[in-house]
XYZ file of N, CA and C in Angstrom:
657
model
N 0.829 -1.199 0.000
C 0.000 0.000 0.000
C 0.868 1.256 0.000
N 1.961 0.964 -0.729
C 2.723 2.624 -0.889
C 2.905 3.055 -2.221
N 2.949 4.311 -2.424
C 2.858 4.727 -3.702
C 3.245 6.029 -3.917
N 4.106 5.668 -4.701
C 5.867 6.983 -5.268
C 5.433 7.169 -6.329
N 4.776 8.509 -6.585
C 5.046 8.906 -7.993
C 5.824 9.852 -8.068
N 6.414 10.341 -9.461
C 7.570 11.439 -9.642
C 7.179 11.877 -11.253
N 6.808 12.958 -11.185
C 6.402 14.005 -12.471
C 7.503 14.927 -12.970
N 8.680 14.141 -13.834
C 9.312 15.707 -14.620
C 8.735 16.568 -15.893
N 8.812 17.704 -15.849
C 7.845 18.581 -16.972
C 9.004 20.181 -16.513
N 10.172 19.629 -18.169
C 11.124 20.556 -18.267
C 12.000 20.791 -16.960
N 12.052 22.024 -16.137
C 13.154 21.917 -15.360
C 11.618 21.747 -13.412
N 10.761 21.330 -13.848
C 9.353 21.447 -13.175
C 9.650 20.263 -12.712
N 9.938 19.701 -11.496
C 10.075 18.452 -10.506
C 8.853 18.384 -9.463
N 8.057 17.191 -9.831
C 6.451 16.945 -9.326
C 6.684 15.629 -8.576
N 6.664 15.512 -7.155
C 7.079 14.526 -6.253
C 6.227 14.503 -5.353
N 5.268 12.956 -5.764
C 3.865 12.789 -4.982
C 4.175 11.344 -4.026
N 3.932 11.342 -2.751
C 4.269 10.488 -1.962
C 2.960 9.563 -1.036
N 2.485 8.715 -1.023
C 1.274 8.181 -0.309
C 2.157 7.079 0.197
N 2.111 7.289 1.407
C 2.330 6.216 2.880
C 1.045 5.994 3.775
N 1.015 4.528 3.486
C -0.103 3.801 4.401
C 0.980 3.578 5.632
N 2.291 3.410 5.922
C 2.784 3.058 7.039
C 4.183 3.587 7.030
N 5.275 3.771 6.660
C 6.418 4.416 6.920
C 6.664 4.596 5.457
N 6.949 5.517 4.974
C 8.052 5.599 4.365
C 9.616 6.263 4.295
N 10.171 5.156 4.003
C 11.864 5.320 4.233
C 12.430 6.370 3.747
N 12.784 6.230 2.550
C 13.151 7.414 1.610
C 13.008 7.376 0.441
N 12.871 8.561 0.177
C 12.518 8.981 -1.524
C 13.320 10.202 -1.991
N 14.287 9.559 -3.214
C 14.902 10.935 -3.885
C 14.746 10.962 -4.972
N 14.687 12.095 -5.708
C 13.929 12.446 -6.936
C 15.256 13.541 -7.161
N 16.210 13.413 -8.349
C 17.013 14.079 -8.709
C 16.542 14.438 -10.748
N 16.515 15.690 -10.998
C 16.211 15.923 -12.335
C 17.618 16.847 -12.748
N 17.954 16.222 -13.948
C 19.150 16.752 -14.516
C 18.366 17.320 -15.824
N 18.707 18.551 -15.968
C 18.615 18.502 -17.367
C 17.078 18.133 -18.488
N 16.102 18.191 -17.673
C 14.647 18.005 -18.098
C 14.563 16.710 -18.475
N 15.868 15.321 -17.516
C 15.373 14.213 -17.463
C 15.643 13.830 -16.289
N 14.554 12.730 -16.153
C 14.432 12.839 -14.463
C 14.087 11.088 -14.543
N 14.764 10.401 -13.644
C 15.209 8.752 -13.732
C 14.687 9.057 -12.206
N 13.613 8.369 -11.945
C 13.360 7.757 -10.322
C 13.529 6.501 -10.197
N 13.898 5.889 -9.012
C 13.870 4.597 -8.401
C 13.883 4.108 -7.027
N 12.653 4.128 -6.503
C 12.444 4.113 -5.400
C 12.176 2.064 -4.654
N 12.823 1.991 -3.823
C 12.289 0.210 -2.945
C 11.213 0.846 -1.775
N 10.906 0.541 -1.649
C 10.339 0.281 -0.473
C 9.272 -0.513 -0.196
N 9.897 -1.524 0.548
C 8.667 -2.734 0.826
C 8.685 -3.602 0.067
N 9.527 -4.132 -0.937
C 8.665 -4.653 -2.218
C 7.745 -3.761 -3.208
N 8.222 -2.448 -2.733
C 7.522 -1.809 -3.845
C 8.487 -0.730 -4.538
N 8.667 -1.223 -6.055
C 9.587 -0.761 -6.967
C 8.843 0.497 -7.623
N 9.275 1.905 -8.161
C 8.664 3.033 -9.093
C 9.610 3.256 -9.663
N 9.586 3.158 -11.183
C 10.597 3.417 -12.042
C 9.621 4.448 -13.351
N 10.059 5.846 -13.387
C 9.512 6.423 -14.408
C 11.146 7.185 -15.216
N 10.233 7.634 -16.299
C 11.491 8.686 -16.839
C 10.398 9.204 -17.349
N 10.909 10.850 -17.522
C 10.131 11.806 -18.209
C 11.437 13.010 -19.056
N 10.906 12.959 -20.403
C 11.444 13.871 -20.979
C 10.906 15.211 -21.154
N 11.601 16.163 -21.621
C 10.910 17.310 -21.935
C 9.510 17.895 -21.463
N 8.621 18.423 -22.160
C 7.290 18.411 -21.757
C 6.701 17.502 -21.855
N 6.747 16.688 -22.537
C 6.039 15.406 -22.841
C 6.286 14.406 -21.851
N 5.174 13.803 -21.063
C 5.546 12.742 -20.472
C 5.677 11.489 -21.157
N 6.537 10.744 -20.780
C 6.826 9.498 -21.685
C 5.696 8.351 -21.077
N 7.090 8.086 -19.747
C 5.961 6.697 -19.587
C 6.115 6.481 -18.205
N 5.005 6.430 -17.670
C 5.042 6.083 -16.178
C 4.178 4.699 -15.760
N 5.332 3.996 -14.829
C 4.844 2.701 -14.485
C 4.930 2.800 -13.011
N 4.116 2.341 -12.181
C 4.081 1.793 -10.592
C 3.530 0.769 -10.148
N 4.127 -0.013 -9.821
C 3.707 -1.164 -9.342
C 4.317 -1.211 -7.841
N 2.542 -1.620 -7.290
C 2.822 -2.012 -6.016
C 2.139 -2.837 -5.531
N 2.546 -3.531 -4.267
C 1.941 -4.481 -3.556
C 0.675 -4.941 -2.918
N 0.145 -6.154 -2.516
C -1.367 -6.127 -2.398
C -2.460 -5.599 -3.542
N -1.746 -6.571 -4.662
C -3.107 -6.184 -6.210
C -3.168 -4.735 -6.285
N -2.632 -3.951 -6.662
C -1.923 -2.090 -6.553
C -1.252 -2.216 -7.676
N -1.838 -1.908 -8.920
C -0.958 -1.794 -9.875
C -1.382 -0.329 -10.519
N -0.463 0.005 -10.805
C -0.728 1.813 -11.747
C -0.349 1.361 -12.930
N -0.645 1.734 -14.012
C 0.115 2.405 -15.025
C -0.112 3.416 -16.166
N 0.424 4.337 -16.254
C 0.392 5.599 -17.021
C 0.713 5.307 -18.067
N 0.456 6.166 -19.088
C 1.246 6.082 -20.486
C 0.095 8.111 -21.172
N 1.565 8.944 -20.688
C 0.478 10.385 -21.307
C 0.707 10.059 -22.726
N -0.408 10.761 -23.825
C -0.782 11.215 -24.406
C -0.936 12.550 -25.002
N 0.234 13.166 -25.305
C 0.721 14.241 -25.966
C 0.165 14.978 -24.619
N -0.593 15.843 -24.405
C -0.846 16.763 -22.901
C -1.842 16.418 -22.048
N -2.615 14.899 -22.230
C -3.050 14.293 -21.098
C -3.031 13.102 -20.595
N -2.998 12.910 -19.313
C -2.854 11.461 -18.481
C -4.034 11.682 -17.401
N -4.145 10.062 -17.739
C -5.155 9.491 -17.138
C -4.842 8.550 -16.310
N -4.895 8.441 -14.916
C -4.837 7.511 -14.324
C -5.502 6.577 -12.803
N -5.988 5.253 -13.367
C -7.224 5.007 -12.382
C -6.290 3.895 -11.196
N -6.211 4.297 -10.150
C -5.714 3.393 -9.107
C -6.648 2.558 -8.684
N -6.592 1.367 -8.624
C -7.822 0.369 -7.282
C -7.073 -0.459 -6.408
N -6.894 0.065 -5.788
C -6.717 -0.260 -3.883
C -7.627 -1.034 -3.107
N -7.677 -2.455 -3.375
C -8.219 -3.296 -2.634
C -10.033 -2.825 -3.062
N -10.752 -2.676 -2.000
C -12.219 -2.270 -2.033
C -12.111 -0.694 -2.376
N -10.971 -0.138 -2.430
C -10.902 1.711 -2.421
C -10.535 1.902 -3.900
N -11.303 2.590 -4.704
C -11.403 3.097 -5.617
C -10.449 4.420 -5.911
N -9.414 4.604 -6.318
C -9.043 5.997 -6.527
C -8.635 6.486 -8.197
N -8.748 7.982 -8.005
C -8.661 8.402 -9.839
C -7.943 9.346 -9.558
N -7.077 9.233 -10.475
C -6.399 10.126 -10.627
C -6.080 10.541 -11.859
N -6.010 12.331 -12.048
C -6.206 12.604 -13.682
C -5.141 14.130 -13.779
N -4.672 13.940 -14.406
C -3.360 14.965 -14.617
C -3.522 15.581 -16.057
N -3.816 16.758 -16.141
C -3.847 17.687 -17.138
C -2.420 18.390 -17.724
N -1.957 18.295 -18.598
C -0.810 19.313 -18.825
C -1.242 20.665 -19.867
N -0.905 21.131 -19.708
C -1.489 22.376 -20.322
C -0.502 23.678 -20.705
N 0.392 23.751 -21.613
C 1.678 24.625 -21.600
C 2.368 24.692 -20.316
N 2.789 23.464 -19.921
C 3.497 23.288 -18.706
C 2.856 23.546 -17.916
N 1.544 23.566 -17.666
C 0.765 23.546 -15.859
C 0.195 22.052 -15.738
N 1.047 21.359 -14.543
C 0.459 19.989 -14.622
C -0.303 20.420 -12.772
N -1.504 19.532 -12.845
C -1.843 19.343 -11.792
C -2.574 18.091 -11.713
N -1.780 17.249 -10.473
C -2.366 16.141 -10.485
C -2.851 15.768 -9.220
N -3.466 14.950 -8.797
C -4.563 15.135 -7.050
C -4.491 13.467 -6.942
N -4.326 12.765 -5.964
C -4.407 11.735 -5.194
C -4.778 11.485 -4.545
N -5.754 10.407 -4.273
C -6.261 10.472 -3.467
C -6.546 8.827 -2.408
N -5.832 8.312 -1.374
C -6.000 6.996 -1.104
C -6.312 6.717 0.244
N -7.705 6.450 0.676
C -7.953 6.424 1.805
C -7.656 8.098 2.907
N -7.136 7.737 3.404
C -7.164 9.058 4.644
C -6.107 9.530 4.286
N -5.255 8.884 3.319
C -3.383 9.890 2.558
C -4.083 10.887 0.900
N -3.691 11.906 1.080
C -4.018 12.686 0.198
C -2.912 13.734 -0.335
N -2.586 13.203 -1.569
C -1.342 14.037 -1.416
C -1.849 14.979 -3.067
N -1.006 16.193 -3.626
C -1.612 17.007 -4.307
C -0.299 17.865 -4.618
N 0.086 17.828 -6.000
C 1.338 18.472 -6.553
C 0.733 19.593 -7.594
N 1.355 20.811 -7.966
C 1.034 21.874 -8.757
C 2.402 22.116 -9.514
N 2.215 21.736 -9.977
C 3.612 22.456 -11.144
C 3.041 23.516 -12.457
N 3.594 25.146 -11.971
C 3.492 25.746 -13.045
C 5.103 26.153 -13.701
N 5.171 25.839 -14.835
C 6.526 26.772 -15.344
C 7.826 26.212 -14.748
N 8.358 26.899 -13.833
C 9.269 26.709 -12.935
C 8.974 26.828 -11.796
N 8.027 26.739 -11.137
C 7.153 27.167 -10.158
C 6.768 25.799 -9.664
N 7.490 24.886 -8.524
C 7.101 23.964 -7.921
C 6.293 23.865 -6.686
N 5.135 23.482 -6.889
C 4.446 23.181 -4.986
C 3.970 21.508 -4.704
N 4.685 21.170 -3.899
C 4.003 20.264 -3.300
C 3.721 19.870 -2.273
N 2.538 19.451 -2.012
C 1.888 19.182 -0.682
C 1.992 17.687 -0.464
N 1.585 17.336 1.062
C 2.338 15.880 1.391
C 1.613 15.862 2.569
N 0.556 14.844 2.657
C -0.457 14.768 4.089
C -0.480 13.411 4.473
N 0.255 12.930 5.207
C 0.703 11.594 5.501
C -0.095 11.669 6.693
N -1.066 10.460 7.000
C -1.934 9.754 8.410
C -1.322 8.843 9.254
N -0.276 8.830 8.511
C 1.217 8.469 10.168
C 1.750 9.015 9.909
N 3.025 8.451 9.827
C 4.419 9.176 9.980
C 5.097 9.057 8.706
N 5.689 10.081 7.852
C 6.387 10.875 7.007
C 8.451 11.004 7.484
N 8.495 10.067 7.287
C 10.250 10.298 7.479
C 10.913 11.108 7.347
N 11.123 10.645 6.211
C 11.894 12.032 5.160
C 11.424 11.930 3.472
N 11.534 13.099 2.929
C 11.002 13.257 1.487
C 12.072 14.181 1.257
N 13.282 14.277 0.250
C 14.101 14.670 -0.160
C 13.774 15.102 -1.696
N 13.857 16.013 -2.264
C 13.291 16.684 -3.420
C 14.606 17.633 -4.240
N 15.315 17.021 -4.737
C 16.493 17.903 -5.651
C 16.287 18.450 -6.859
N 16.260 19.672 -7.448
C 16.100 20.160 -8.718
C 17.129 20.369 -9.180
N 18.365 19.989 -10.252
C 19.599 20.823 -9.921
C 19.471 22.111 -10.447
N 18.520 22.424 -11.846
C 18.327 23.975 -12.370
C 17.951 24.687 -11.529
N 16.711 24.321 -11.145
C 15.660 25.099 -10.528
C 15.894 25.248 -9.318
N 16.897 24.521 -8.697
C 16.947 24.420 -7.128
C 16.216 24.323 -6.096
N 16.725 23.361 -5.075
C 15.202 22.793 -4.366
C 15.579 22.105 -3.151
N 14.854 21.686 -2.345
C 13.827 21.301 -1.344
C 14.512 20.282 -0.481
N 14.134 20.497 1.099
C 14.162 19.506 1.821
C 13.108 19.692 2.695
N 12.034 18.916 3.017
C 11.341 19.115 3.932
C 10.905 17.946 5.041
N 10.536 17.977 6.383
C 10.144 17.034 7.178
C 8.948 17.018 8.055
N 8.056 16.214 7.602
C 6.676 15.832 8.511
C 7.040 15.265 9.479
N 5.976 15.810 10.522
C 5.840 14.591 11.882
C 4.525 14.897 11.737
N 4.030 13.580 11.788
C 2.457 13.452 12.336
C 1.831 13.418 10.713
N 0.968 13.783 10.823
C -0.553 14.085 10.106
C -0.539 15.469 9.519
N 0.355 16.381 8.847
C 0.661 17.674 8.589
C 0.795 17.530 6.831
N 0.365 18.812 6.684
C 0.482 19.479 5.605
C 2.064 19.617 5.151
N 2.529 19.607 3.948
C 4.106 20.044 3.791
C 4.092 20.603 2.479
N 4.279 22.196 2.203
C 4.148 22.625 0.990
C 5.370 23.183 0.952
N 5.908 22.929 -0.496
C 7.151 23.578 -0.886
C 7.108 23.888 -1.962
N 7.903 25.569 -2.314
C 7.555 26.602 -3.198
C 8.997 26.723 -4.012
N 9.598 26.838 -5.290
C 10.915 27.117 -5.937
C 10.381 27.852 -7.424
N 11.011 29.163 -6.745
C 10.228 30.419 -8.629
C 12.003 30.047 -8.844
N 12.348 29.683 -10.278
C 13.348 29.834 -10.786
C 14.611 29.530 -10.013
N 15.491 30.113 -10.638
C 17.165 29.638 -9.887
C 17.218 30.482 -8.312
N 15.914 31.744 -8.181
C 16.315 32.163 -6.609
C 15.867 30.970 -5.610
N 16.354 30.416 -4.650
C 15.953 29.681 -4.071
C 14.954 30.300 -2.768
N 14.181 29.163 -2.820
C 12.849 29.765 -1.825
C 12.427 28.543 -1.620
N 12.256 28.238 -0.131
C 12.062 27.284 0.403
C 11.210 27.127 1.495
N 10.316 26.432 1.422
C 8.919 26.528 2.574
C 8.811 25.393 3.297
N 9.212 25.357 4.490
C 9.473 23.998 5.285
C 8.126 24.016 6.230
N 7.374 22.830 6.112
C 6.384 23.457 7.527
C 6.734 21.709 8.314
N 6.553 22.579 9.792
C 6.969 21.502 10.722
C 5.866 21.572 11.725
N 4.783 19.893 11.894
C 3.595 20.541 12.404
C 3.768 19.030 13.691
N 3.284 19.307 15.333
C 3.253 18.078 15.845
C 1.711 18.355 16.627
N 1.276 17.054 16.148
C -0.078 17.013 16.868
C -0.777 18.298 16.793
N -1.589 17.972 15.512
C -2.927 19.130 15.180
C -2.182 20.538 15.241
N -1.246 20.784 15.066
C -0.510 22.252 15.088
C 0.037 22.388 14.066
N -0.165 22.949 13.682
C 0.221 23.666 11.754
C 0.146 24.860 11.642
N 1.742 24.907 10.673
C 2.321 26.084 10.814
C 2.386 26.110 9.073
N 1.959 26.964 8.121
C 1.923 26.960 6.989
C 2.809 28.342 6.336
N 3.989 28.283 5.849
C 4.625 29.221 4.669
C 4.635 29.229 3.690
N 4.084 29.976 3.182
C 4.745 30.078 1.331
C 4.780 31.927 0.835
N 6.234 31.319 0.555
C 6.910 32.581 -0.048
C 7.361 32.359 -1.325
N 6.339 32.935 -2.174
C 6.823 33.604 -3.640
C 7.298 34.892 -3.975
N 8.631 35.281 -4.640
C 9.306 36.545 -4.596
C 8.841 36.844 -3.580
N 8.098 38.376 -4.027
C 7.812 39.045 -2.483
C 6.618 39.284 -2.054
N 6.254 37.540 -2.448
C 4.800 37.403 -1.627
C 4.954 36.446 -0.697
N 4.390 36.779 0.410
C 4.496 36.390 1.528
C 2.720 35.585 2.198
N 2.560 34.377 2.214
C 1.496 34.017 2.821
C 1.752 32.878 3.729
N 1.021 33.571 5.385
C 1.190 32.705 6.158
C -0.428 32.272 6.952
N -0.579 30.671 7.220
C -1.443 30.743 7.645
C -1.622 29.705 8.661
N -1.638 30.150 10.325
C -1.646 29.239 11.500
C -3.180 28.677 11.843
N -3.140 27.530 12.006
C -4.389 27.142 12.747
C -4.088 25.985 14.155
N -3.914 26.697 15.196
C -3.664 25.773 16.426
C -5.287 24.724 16.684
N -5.282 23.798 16.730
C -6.777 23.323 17.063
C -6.608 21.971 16.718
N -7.869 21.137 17.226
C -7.533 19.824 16.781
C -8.284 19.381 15.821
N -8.820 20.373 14.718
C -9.136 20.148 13.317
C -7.897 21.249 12.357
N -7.743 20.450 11.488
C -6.784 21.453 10.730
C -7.775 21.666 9.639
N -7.947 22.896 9.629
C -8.116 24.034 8.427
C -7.254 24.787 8.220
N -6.850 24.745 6.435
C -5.988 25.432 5.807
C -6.110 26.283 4.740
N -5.588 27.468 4.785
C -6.456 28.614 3.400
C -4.580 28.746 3.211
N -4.409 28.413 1.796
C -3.340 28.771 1.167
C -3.231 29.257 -0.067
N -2.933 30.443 -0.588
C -3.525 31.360 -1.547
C -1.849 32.087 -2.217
N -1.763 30.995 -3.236
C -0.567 31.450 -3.868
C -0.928 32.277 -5.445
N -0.439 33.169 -5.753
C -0.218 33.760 -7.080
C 0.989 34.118 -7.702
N 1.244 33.355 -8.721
C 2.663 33.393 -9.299
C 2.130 33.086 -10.861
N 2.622 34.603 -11.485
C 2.551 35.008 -13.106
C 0.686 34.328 -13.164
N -0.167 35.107 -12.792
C -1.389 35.026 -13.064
C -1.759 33.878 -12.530
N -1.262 32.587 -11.949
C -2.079 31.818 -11.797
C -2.304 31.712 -10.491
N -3.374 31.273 -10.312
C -3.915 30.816 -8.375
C -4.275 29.609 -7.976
N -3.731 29.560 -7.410
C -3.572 28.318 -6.479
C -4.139 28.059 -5.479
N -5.484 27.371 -4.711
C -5.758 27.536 -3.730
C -5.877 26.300 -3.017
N -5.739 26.097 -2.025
C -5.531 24.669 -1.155
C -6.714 25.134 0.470
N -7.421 24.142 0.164
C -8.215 23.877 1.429
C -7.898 22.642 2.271
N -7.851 22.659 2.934
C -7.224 21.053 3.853
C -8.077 21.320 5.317
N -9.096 20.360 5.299
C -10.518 19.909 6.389
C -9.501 18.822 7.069
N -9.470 18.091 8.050
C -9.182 16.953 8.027
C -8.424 16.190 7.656
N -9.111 14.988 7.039
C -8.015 14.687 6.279
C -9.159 14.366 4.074
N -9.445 15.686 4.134
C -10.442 16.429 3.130
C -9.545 17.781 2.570
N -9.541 17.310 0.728
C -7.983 18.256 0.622
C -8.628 18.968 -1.040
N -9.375 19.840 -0.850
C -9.886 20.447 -2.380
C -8.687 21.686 -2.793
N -8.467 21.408 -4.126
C -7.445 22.489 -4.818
C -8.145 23.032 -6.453
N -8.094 24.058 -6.235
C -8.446 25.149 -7.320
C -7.625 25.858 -7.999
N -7.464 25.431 -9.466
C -6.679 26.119 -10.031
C -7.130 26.590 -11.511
């Protein structure tokens, strides 16, 4: 029940993570608008490559009858997960380099935005989140660390580096994102997490609601 995906689109690094129970580690290194993943964990192997804008070919296979497989279609992918009795869809649009793709598996909900050069990704793990290691070498990028049940969004406009770490324990979430010189922060101490995250970078908006473990994005 684990499941590594990894989206390259040009120097745009899209790193989606669903843990039903630990995951170990995951590195995602993109050279050059090609990007080779290979992740173990568990018995569960993810091997994609993606060129250019075009996605080539994405395969995941995982354990307990969990099989993915992708194959885009000049600027769209389609892809239907079935997880035991749990149904999940997942559908990824590309659109002059804006990919957005949404996941969704049981109570793990994870949700990547890639515009341009403009990376965000979010990461809502219902245990525990190890480590998620995220390297761009153009674009430059990311380290971030969950504990608990938290939100983790991380932001990179171009070669300035900008980096949004959120570190949340037990129902306490602390949310940053800094684009150039926009600045949005948003705390919610309580033991429901609600989240309003409201990014704008070169016209587009981004908005992230996070109920629970209930995760709607508007773009």
């Amino acid at each position: 029940t684990v499941l590594v995906v990894a989206v390259a689109v040009d120097t745009v690094l899209v790193v989606m993570v669903n843990v039903a129970v630990v995951l170990v580690e995951v590195v995602a290194v993109d050279v050059d608008a090609v990007l080779v993943v290979a992740v173990a964990v568990d018995a569960v192997l993810v091997v994609m490559v993606a060129v250019d804008v075009v996605l080539t070919v994405v395969v995941v296979v995982a354990v307990d009858a969990v099989l993915v497989v992708a194959v885009a279609v000049d600027t769209v992918l389609v892809v239907t997960v079935d997880v035991d009795t749990v149904l999940v869809v997942v559908v990824a649009v590309v659109v002059d380099a804006v990919l957005v793709v949404v996941v969704a598996v049981d109570t793990v909900l994870v949700v990547a935005v890639a515009v341009d050069t403009v990376l965000v990704v979010m990461v809502n793990v219902a245990v525990v989140l190890v480590e998620v290691v995220a390297v761009d070498v153009d674009a430059v990028l990311v380290v971030a660390v969950a504990v608990d049940a938290v939100l983790v969004v991380m932001v990179a406009v171009d070669v300035v580096l900008t980096v949004v770490v959120v570190v949340a324990v037990d129902a306490v979430l602390v949310v940053a994102v800094a684009v150039d010189t926009v600045l949005v922060v948003t705390v919610d101490v309580d033991t429901v997490l609600v989240v309003v995250v409201a990014v704008v970078v070169d016209a587009v908006l981004v908005v992230v609601v996070a109920v629970d473990t209930v995760l709607v994005v508007a773009v």
